[in-house]
Amino acid sequence: MNPVEYKPARRDRLREILVDVAAGVATQIVVAALAAAARLVF
């Protein structure tokens, strides 16, 4: 496998990992906000 061909694949994989991490952090923030709102309401 040519290293020049391999680099974009690795970059795409890294981007997928970063997107997954960002989605996880965003989900945690939304869940925390909903939990805080629920504590205020109930």
Coordinates of N, CA, C and O in Angstrom, one line a residue:
M1 N 0.9 -1.2 0.0 CA 0.0 0.0 0.0 C 0.9 1.2 0.0 O 1.8 1.3 0.8
N2 N 0.6 2.2 -0.9 CA 1.4 3.4 -1.0 C 1.1 4.3 0.2 O -0.1 4.6 0.5
P3 N 2.1 4.8 0.9 CA 1.8 5.8 2.0 C 1.0 7.0 1.6 O 0.2 7.5 2.4
V4 N 1.2 7.4 0.4 CA 0.4 8.6 -0.1 C -1.1 8.3 -0.2 O -1.9 9.1 0.1
E5 N -1.4 7.0 -0.6 CA -2.8 6.6 -0.6 C -3.4 6.4 0.8 O -4.5 6.6 1.0
Y6 N -2.5 6.0 1.7 CA -3.0 5.7 3.1 C -3.3 6.9 3.9 O -4.2 6.8 4.7
K7 N -2.6 8.0 3.7 CA -2.8 9.2 4.5 C -4.2 9.7 4.6 O -4.8 9.9 5.7
P8 N -4.9 9.9 3.4 CA -6.3 10.4 3.5 C -7.2 9.4 4.3 O -8.1 9.9 5.0
A9 N -7.0 8.1 4.2 CA -7.8 7.2 5.0 C -7.6 7.4 6.5 O -8.6 7.4 7.2
R10 N -6.4 7.6 6.8 CA -6.1 7.8 8.3 C -6.7 9.1 8.7 O -7.3 9.2 9.8
R11 N -6.7 10.2 7.8 CA -7.2 11.5 8.2 C -8.8 11.3 8.3 O -9.4 11.9 9.2
D12 N -9.4 10.5 7.4 CA -10.8 10.3 7.5 C -11.2 9.6 8.8 O -12.2 9.9 9.5
R13 N -10.4 8.6 9.2 CA -10.6 7.9 10.4 C -10.5 8.8 11.6 O -11.3 8.8 12.6
L14 N -9.5 9.7 11.6 CA -9.3 10.6 12.7 C -10.5 11.6 12.8 O -11.0 11.9 13.9
R15 N -11.0 12.0 11.6 CA -12.1 12.9 11.6 C -13.4 12.2 12.2 O -14.1 12.8 12.9
E16 N -13.5 10.9 11.8 CA -14.6 10.1 12.4 C -14.6 10.1 13.9 O -15.5 10.2 14.6
I17 N -13.3 9.8 14.4 CA -13.2 9.8 15.9 C -13.5 11.1 16.5 O -14.2 11.2 17.5
L18 N -13.0 12.2 15.9 CA -13.3 13.5 16.5 C -14.8 13.8 16.4 O -15.3 14.4 17.4
V19 N -15.5 13.4 15.3 CA -16.9 13.7 15.2 C -17.6 12.8 16.3 O -18.6 13.3 17.0
D20 N -17.2 11.6 16.5 CA -17.8 10.8 17.6 C -17.6 11.4 18.9 O -18.6 11.4 19.8
V21 N -16.4 11.9 19.2 CA -16.2 12.5 20.5 C -17.0 13.7 20.7 O -17.6 14.0 21.7
A22 N -17.1 14.6 19.6 CA -17.9 15.8 19.7 C -19.3 15.5 19.9 O -20.0 16.1 20.7
A23 N -19.8 14.5 19.2 CA -21.2 14.1 19.4 C -21.5 13.6 20.8 O -22.5 13.9 21.4
G24 N -20.5 12.8 21.4 CA -20.7 12.3 22.7 C -20.7 13.5 23.7 O -21.5 13.5 24.7
V25 N -19.8 14.4 23.5 CA -19.8 15.6 24.5 C -21.1 16.4 24.3 O -21.7 16.8 25.4
A26 N -21.6 16.6 23.1 CA -22.8 17.3 22.9 C -24.0 16.6 23.6 O -24.8 17.2 24.2
T27 N -24.0 15.3 23.5 CA -25.0 14.5 24.1 C -25.0 14.6 25.6 O -26.0 14.8 26.3
Q28 N -23.8 14.6 26.2 CA -23.6 14.7 27.6 C -24.1 16.1 28.1 O -24.8 16.2 29.1
I29 N -23.8 17.1 27.3 CA -24.3 18.5 27.7 C -25.8 18.5 27.6 O -26.4 19.1 28.5
V30 N -26.4 18.0 26.6 CA -27.9 18.0 26.5 C -28.5 17.2 27.6 O -29.4 17.7 28.3
V31 N -27.9 16.1 27.9 CA -28.5 15.3 29.1 C -28.3 16.0 30.4 O -29.3 16.0 31.2
A32 N -27.2 16.6 30.6 CA -27.0 17.4 31.8 C -28.0 18.6 31.9 O -28.5 18.9 33.0
A33 N -28.2 19.3 30.8 CA -29.1 20.4 30.8 C -30.5 19.9 31.1 O -31.3 20.5 31.8
L34 N -30.9 18.8 30.5 CA -32.3 18.2 30.7 C -32.4 17.8 32.2 O -33.5 18.1 32.8
A35 N -31.4 17.2 32.8 CA -31.4 16.8 34.1 C -31.5 18.0 35.1 O -32.3 18.0 36.0
A36 N -30.8 19.1 34.8 CA -30.9 20.3 35.6 C -32.2 20.9 35.4 O -32.8 21.4 36.4
A37 N -32.8 20.9 34.2 CA -34.2 21.5 34.0 C -35.2 20.7 34.8 O -36.1 21.2 35.4
A38 N -35.0 19.4 34.7 CA -36.0 18.5 35.5 C -35.9 18.7 37.0 O -36.9 18.7 37.7
R39 N -34.7 19.0 37.5 CA -34.5 19.2 38.9 C -35.2 20.5 39.3 O -35.8 20.6 40.3
L40 N -35.1 21.5 38.4 CA -35.8 22.8 38.7 C -37.3 22.7 38.6 O -38.0 23.3 39.4
V41 N -37.8 21.9 37.7 CA -39.3 21.8 37.5 C -39.9 20.9 38.6 O -40.9 21.3 39.2
F42 N -39.2 19.8 38.9 CA -39.9 18.8 39.9 C -39.3 19.0 41.3 O -38.2 19.2 41.5

